[in-house]
Short mmCIF file of C-alpha atoms in Angstrom, two decimals:
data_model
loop_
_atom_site.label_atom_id
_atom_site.label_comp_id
_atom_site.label_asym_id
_atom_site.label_seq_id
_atom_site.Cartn_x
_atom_site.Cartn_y
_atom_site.Cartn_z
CA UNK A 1 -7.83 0.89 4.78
CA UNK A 2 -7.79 -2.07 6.66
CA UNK A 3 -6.15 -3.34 9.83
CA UNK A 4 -4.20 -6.32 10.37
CA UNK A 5 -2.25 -7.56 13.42
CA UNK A 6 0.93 -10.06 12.81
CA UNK A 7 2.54 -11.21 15.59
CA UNK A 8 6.41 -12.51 15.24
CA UNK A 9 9.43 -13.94 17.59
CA UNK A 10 11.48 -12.42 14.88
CA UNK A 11 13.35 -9.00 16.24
CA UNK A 12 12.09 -5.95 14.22
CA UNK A 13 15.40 -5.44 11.93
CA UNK A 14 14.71 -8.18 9.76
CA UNK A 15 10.72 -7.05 9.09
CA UNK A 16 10.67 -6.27 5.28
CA UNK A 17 7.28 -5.45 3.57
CA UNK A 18 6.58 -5.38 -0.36
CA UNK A 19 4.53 -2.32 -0.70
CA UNK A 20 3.13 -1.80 -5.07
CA UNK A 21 1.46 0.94 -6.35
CA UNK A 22 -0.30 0.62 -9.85
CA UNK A 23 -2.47 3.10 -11.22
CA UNK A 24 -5.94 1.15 -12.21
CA UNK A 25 -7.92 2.86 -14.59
CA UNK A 26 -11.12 1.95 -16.85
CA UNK A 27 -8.79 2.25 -20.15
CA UNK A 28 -6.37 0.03 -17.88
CA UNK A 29 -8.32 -2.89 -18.86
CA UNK A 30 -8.66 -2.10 -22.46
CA UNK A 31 -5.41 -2.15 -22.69
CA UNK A 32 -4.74 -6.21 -21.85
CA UNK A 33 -7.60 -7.33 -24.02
CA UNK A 34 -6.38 -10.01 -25.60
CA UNK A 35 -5.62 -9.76 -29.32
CA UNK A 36 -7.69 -12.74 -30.38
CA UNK A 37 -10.93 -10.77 -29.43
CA UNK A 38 -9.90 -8.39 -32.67
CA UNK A 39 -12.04 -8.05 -35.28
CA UNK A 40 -10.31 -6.67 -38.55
CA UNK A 41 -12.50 -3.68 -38.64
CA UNK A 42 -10.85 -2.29 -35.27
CA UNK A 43 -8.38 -0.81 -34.76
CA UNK A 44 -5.79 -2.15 -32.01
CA UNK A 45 -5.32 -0.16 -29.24
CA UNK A 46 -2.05 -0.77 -28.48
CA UNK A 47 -1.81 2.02 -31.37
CA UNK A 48 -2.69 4.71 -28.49
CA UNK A 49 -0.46 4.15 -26.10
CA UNK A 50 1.92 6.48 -25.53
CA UNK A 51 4.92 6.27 -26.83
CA UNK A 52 8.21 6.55 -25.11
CA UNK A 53 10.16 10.79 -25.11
CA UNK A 54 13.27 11.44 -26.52
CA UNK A 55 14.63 10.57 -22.83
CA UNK A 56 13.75 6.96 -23.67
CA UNK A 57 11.52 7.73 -20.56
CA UNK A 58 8.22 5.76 -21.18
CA UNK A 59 4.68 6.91 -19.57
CA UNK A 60 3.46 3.68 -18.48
CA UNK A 61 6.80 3.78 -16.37
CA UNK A 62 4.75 6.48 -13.75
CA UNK A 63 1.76 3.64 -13.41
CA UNK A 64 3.57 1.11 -11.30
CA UNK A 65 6.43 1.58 -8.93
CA UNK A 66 7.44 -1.44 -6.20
CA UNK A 67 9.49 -1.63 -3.53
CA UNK A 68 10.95 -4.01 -0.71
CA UNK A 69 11.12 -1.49 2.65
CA UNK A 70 12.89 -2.38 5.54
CA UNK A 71 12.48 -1.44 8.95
CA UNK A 72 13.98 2.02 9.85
CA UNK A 73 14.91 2.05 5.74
CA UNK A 74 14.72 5.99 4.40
CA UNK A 75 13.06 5.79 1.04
CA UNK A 76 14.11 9.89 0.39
CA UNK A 77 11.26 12.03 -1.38
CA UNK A 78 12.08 14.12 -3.85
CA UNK A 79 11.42 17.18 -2.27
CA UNK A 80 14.39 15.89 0.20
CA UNK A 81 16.73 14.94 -2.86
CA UNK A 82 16.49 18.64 -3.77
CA UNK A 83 16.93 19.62 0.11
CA UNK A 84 19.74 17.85 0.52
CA UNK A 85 21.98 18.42 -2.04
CA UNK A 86 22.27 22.26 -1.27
CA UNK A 87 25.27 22.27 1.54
CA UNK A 88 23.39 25.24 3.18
CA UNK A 89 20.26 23.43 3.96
CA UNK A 90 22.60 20.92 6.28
CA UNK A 91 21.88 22.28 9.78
CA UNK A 92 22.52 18.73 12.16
CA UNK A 93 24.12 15.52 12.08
CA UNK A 94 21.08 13.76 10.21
CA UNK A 95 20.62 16.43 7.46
CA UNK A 96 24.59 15.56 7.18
CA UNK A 97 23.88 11.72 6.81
CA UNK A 98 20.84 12.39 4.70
CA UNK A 99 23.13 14.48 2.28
CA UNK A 100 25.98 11.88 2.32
CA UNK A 101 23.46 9.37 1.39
CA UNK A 102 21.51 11.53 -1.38
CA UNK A 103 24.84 12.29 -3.03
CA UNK A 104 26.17 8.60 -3.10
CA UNK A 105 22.42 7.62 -4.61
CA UNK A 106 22.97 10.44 -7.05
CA UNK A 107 26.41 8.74 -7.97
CA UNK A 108 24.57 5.61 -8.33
CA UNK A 109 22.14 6.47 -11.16
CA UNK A 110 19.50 7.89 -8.50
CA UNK A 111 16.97 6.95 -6.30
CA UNK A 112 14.47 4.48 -7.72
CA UNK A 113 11.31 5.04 -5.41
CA UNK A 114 9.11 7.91 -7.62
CA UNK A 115 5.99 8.23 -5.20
CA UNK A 116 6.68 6.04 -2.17
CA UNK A 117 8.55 7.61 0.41
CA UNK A 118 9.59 6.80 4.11
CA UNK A 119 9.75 8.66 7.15
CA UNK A 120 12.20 7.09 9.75
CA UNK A 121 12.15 7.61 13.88
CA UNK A 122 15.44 9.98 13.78
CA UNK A 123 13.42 12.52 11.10
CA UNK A 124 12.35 15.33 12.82
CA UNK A 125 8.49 15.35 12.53
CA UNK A 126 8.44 12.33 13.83
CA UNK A 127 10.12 13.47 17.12
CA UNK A 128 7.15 16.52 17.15
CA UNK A 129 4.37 14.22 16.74
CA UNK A 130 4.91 11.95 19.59
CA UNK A 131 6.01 14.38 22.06
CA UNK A 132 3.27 16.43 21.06
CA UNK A 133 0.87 13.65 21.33
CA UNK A 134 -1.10 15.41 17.93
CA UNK A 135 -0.26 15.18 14.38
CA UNK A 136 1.36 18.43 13.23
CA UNK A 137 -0.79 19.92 10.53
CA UNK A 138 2.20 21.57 8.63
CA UNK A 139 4.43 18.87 7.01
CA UNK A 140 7.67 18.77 5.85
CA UNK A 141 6.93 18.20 2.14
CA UNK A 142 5.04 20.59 -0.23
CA UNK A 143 2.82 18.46 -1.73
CA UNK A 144 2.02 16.14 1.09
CA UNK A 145 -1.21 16.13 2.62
CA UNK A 146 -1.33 15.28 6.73
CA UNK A 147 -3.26 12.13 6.89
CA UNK A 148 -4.89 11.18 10.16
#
């Protein structure tokens, strides 16, 4: 991953980055061949793609997600969703805030970030690794890898 420096005047509060994910594939491209390139002896294969559940939930939906992040912004993870709405697992102030704010997103269809997630300065691994001056090996989420 690269590097990249931008300098700004601007205070940090009104920093906002795009960030996309988008699964690429080799049968990603076949997919967006154009239709003129059809011969009638094949067979398009817009016939394989899958086709949307009962849910009205369609596949493709996992490929892509996008997001506009904010400085300090918590993008929950699931894992937290599920933390949060059990009342027993609310220990401090933040886990309160977290679970007021989980349970208003729930009330507003849900959250709409699948895979991209945010940790903010008040969480409290953050706190660990810069007082610690190491990364903590252990994380808070199941099926997050430390990266370093």
């Amino acid at each position: 991953m690269a590097e990249a420096v931008y300098r700004s005047w601007d205070p940090m509060r009104n920093l906002r980055l795009q960030v996309r994910l988008q699964r690429i594939t080799s049968s990603h491209f076949l997919h967006y061949q154009p239709a003129a390139q059809l011969r009638k002896d094949l067979i398009d294969l817009a016939t394989f793609r899958p086709q949307p559940t009962a849910s009205g939930h369609r596949p493709e939906e996992d490929e892509e997600e996008e997001i506009v992040i904010g400085w300090q912004k918590k993008l929950f993870s699931q894992f937290e969703v599920d933390l949060y709405q059990n009342e027993a697992a609310v220990k401090s102030p933040l886990d309160y805030q977290y679970r007021q704010e989980i349970l208003k997103l729930e009330n507003l269809g849900g959250k709409k970030n699948r895979r991209i997630l945010t940790y903010t300065d008040s969480d409290r691994h953050t706190n660990l690794e810069e007082d610690g001056g190491q990364h903590p090996q252990a994380t808070l989420f199941h099926q997050e890898q430390p990266c370093h």
